[in-house]
mmCIF file of C-alpha atoms in Angstrom:
data_model
loop_
_atom_site.group_PDB
_atom_site.id
_atom_site.type_symbol
_atom_site.label_atom_id
_atom_site.label_comp_id
_atom_site.label_asym_id
_atom_site.label_seq_id
_atom_site.Cartn_x
_atom_site.Cartn_y
_atom_site.Cartn_z
ATOM 1 C CA MET A 281 18.932 -8.786 -5.542
ATOM 2 C CA THR A 282 16.324 -7.987 -2.910
ATOM 3 C CA SER A 283 16.831 -6.222 0.381
ATOM 4 C CA PRO A 284 16.875 -8.221 3.598
ATOM 5 C CA SER A 285 14.044 -8.070 6.092
ATOM 6 C CA LYS A 286 13.437 -4.730 7.780
ATOM 7 C CA PRO A 287 12.419 -5.219 11.408
ATOM 8 C CA GLY A 288 9.622 -2.924 12.479
ATOM 9 C CA LEU A 289 8.554 -1.963 8.947
ATOM 10 C CA THR A 290 4.785 -1.512 8.813
ATOM 11 C CA VAL A 291 3.286 -1.007 5.377
ATOM 12 C CA ALA A 292 -0.238 0.266 4.723
ATOM 13 C CA PHE A 293 -1.602 -1.172 1.480
ATOM 14 C CA PHE A 294 -4.193 0.605 -0.602
ATOM 15 C CA ALA A 295 -5.653 -1.921 -3.016
ATOM 16 C CA SER A 296 -9.075 -2.812 -4.293
ATOM 17 C CA ASP A 297 -10.497 -5.795 -6.082
ATOM 18 C CA LYS A 298 -13.813 -4.058 -6.829
ATOM 19 C CA GLY A 299 -14.876 -2.152 -9.921
ATOM 20 C CA PRO A 300 -13.158 -1.598 -13.273
ATOM 21 C CA GLY A 301 -9.392 -1.605 -13.378
ATOM 22 C CA ASP A 302 -6.383 -3.756 -14.077
ATOM 23 C CA PRO A 303 -7.502 -7.328 -14.872
ATOM 24 C CA GLU A 304 -4.268 -8.584 -13.316
ATOM 25 C CA ARG A 305 -4.778 -6.846 -10.007
ATOM 26 C CA ALA A 306 -5.645 -10.016 -8.071
ATOM 27 C CA SER A 307 -2.383 -11.636 -9.166
ATOM 28 C CA LEU A 308 -0.484 -8.395 -8.446
ATOM 29 C CA MET A 309 -1.975 -8.296 -4.953
ATOM 30 C CA GLY A 310 -1.031 -11.927 -4.380
ATOM 31 C CA GLU A 311 2.533 -11.417 -5.543
ATOM 32 C CA ALA A 312 2.942 -8.277 -3.414
ATOM 33 C CA GLY A 313 1.502 -10.047 -0.368
ATOM 34 C CA ARG A 314 3.946 -12.952 -0.743
ATOM 35 C CA ILE A 315 7.001 -10.720 -1.236
ATOM 36 C CA PHE A 316 6.231 -8.416 1.695
ATOM 37 C CA ALA A 317 5.417 -11.357 3.974
ATOM 38 C CA ARG A 318 8.698 -13.083 3.126
ATOM 39 C CA LYS A 319 10.552 -9.859 3.888
ATOM 40 C CA GLY A 320 8.948 -9.651 7.322
ATOM 41 C CA ALA A 321 6.868 -6.514 6.826
ATOM 42 C CA ARG A 322 3.757 -6.042 8.938
ATOM 43 C CA MET A 323 0.902 -5.249 6.559
ATOM 44 C CA LEU A 324 -2.117 -3.072 7.214
ATOM 45 C CA CYS A 325 -4.973 -3.379 4.728
ATOM 46 C CA LEU A 326 -7.774 -0.863 4.446
ATOM 47 C CA ALA A 327 -11.230 -2.346 3.888
ATOM 48 C CA GLU A 328 -14.163 -0.050 3.213
ATOM 49 C CA GLN A 329 -17.594 -0.159 1.589
ATOM 50 C CA GLY A 330 -17.460 -3.905 1.087
ATOM 51 C CA ALA A 331 -14.050 -3.818 -0.650
ATOM 52 C CA LEU A 332 -11.480 -6.101 0.982
ATOM 53 C CA PRO A 333 -8.159 -6.958 -0.745
ATOM 54 C CA VAL A 334 -8.630 -10.707 -0.236
ATOM 55 C CA PRO A 335 -5.870 -11.847 -2.661
ATOM 56 C CA LEU A 336 -3.279 -9.658 -0.880
ATOM 57 C CA ILE A 337 -4.270 -10.844 2.592
ATOM 58 C CA THR A 338 -4.544 -14.512 1.602
ATOM 59 C CA ALA A 339 -1.153 -14.585 -0.125
ATOM 60 C CA ALA A 340 0.548 -12.732 2.727
ATOM 61 C CA ARG A 341 -0.853 -15.096 5.357
ATOM 62 C CA THR A 342 0.014 -18.174 3.283
ATOM 63 C CA ALA A 343 3.593 -16.895 3.136
ATOM 64 C CA GLY A 344 3.657 -16.467 6.932
ATOM 65 C CA GLY A 345 3.071 -12.708 6.998
ATOM 66 C CA THR A 346 1.494 -10.523 9.636
ATOM 67 C CA VAL A 347 -1.634 -8.746 8.426
ATOM 68 C CA GLU A 348 -4.181 -6.518 10.131
ATOM 69 C CA ILE A 349 -7.367 -5.183 8.561
ATOM 70 C CA ILE A 350 -8.525 -1.641 9.304
ATOM 71 C CA ALA A 351 -12.193 -1.578 8.338
ATOM 72 C CA ASP A 352 -15.510 0.173 8.368
ATOM 73 C CA ALA A 353 -18.586 -1.581 9.740
ATOM 74 C CA SER A 354 -19.634 -2.892 6.294
ATOM 75 C CA ILE A 355 -16.805 -5.396 5.980
ATOM 76 C CA LYS A 356 -17.687 -9.052 6.165
ATOM 77 C CA VAL A 357 -14.478 -11.060 6.447
ATOM 78 C CA PRO A 358 -14.578 -14.443 4.686
ATOM 79 C CA GLN A 359 -14.395 -17.415 7.041
ATOM 80 C CA ALA A 360 -10.937 -18.322 5.677
ATOM 81 C CA LEU A 361 -9.637 -14.977 6.990
ATOM 82 C CA GLY A 362 -11.416 -15.251 10.334
ATOM 83 C CA GLU A 363 -8.158 -15.289 12.309
ATOM 84 C CA VAL A 364 -6.848 -12.053 10.771
ATOM 85 C CA PRO A 365 -7.017 -9.234 13.339
ATOM 86 C CA ILE A 366 -9.533 -6.592 12.353
ATOM 87 C CA THR A 367 -9.951 -3.121 13.790
ATOM 88 C CA VAL A 368 -13.344 -1.622 12.976
ATOM 89 C CA LEU A 369 -13.404 2.159 13.017
ATOM 90 C CA PRO A 370 -16.798 3.489 11.844
ATOM 91 C CA ASP A 371 -15.534 6.984 10.967
ATOM 92 C CA ARG A 372 -13.532 7.239 7.719
ATOM 93 C CA ALA A 373 -11.345 10.083 8.966
ATOM 94 C CA GLU A 374 -10.486 7.983 12.024
ATOM 95 C CA ARG A 375 -9.571 4.964 9.822
ATOM 96 C CA LEU A 376 -7.314 7.054 7.603
ATOM 97 C CA ALA A 377 -5.661 8.747 10.580
ATOM 98 C CA HIS A 378 -5.118 5.332 12.202
ATOM 99 C CA LEU A 379 -3.344 4.080 9.071
ATOM 100 C CA ALA A 380 -1.273 7.252 8.870
ATOM 101 C CA GLY A 381 -0.149 6.876 12.465
ATOM 102 C CA ALA A 382 0.570 3.142 12.330
ATOM 103 C CA ALA A 383 2.357 2.773 8.976
ATOM 104 C CA SER A 384 5.964 3.502 8.086
ATOM 105 C CA VAL A 385 5.265 3.498 4.333
ATOM 106 C CA PHE A 386 2.175 3.607 2.130
ATOM 107 C CA VAL A 387 1.905 1.304 -0.895
ATOM 108 C CA ALA A 388 -0.665 1.818 -3.643
ATOM 109 C CA LEU A 389 -1.485 -1.040 -5.978
ATOM 110 C CA PRO A 390 -3.496 -0.563 -9.174
ATOM 111 C CA GLY A 391 -7.143 -0.646 -8.238
ATOM 112 C CA SER A 392 -10.120 1.609 -8.001
ATOM 113 C CA LEU A 393 -10.446 5.330 -7.534
ATOM 114 C CA ALA A 394 -11.644 4.573 -3.988
ATOM 115 C CA SER A 395 -8.264 3.095 -3.020
ATOM 116 C CA VAL A 396 -6.387 6.103 -4.456
ATOM 117 C CA SER A 397 -8.732 8.441 -2.594
ATOM 118 C CA ALA A 398 -8.058 6.539 0.642
ATOM 119 C CA LEU A 399 -4.301 6.705 0.015
ATOM 120 C CA PHE A 400 -4.325 10.466 -0.284
ATOM 121 C CA GLY A 401 -6.747 10.814 2.628
ATOM 122 C CA SER A 402 -4.354 8.847 4.835
ATOM 123 C CA TRP A 403 -1.349 10.754 3.539
ATOM 124 C CA ALA A 404 -3.021 14.044 4.450
ATOM 125 C CA ALA A 405 -4.358 12.754 7.796
ATOM 126 C CA GLY A 406 -1.178 12.096 9.677
ATOM 127 C CA PRO A 407 2.552 12.525 9.852
ATOM 128 C CA PRO A 408 4.301 12.522 6.459
ATOM 129 C CA ARG A 409 4.889 8.998 5.163
ATOM 130 C CA PRO A 410 6.704 7.912 2.032
ATOM 131 C CA VAL A 411 4.485 6.536 -0.723
ATOM 132 C CA VAL A 412 5.351 3.913 -3.322
ATOM 133 C CA MET A 413 2.924 3.292 -6.177
ATOM 134 C CA LEU A 414 2.992 0.250 -8.431
ATOM 135 C CA ASN A 415 2.683 1.875 -11.843
ATOM 136 C CA ARG A 416 1.736 -1.350 -13.649
ATOM 137 C CA HIS A 417 0.088 -0.613 -17.005
ATOM 138 C CA ARG A 418 0.680 3.100 -16.271
ATOM 139 C CA ALA A 419 -1.943 3.064 -13.508
ATOM 140 C CA PHE A 420 -0.325 6.040 -11.763
ATOM 141 C CA GLU A 421 1.232 7.740 -14.796
ATOM 142 C CA VAL A 422 -0.673 10.989 -14.211
ATOM 143 C CA LEU A 423 0.655 11.117 -10.648
ATOM 144 C CA ARG A 424 4.155 10.309 -11.892
ATOM 145 C CA GLY A 425 3.922 13.261 -14.277
ATOM 146 C CA PHE A 426 2.664 15.485 -11.473
ATOM 147 C CA ALA A 427 5.555 14.412 -9.250
ATOM 148 C CA THR A 428 8.062 15.142 -11.991
ATOM 149 C CA ASP A 429 6.579 18.477 -13.051
ATOM 150 C CA VAL A 430 5.289 19.944 -9.807
ATOM 151 C CA LEU A 431 6.807 18.202 -6.777
ATOM 152 C CA ALA A 432 10.348 18.218 -8.163
ATOM 153 C CA ALA A 433 10.216 21.998 -8.505
ATOM 154 C CA SER A 434 8.496 22.758 -5.214
ATOM 155 C CA VAL A 435 9.234 20.046 -2.620
ATOM 156 C CA ALA A 436 12.799 19.456 -1.510
ATOM 157 C CA GLY A 437 13.669 15.771 -1.509
ATOM 158 C CA TYR A 438 10.366 14.736 -3.088
ATOM 159 C CA ASP A 439 12.051 11.620 -4.484
ATOM 160 C CA ARG A 440 12.525 10.384 -0.920
ATOM 161 C CA LYS A 441 8.791 10.787 -0.337
ATOM 162 C CA VAL A 442 7.186 9.528 -3.550
ATOM 163 C CA GLN A 443 8.410 6.611 -5.654
ATOM 164 C CA PHE A 444 6.975 4.619 -8.530
ATOM 165 C CA ALA A 445 7.732 0.959 -9.128
ATOM 166 C CA ASP A 446 7.131 -0.549 -12.538
ATOM 167 C CA SER A 447 6.995 -4.157 -11.366
ATOM 168 C CA VAL A 448 6.022 -6.055 -8.252
ATOM 169 C CA GLU A 449 9.629 -7.232 -7.967
ATOM 170 C CA ASP A 450 10.810 -3.619 -7.739
ATOM 171 C CA LEU A 451 8.096 -2.622 -5.259
ATOM 172 C CA TRP A 452 9.915 -4.044 -2.210
ATOM 173 C CA ASN A 453 13.203 -2.410 -3.252
ATOM 174 C CA LYS A 454 11.535 1.011 -3.502
ATOM 175 C CA VAL A 455 9.711 0.555 -0.186
ATOM 176 C CA SER A 456 12.935 -0.535 1.477
ATOM 177 C CA TRP A 457 14.801 2.474 0.060
ATOM 178 C CA VAL A 458 12.194 5.097 1.045
ATOM 179 C CA SER A 459 11.889 3.646 4.535
ATOM 180 C CA ASP A 460 15.675 3.998 4.935
ATOM 181 C CA GLN A 461 15.490 7.611 3.698
ATOM 182 C CA ALA A 462 12.694 8.446 6.149
ATOM 183 C CA ARG A 463 14.723 7.340 9.195
#
């Protein structure tokens, strides 16, 4: 059973369709975009250095979702996404701080090292936000081990701040739960 819509939930997605990585990531992005759109989440997508999570944005919009792109000046939005609002912030630190200030929750999908770097840059740039990582094909297994070994012993309530979902279906449930815990 999935959670009902959460009014006011803004989710920053960190996903990349560039470079080596999970061959299923385009379908994972599409599935995540559809689920979050149907649940009424507002989605923020980071786009840098020519990398734009097109499958996530396309699926979310097709499902009636609200999406905004936070981008550097290199991003060329495909004509099909021309109506998606885009905020261009030339400075990377400014982009990451903007995401940190605007999002309620961060979601990391399997992708490139660049998207993980941006996730942690945003996490460090602003007020503390819960993070949920889709650990498909053990993409974030090292971070899961770190959370279990280090965070559990040193950060009170770390499990309300960092979660790992093993499937796209479970991703919304984890995001919903951590957003409730953060309130």
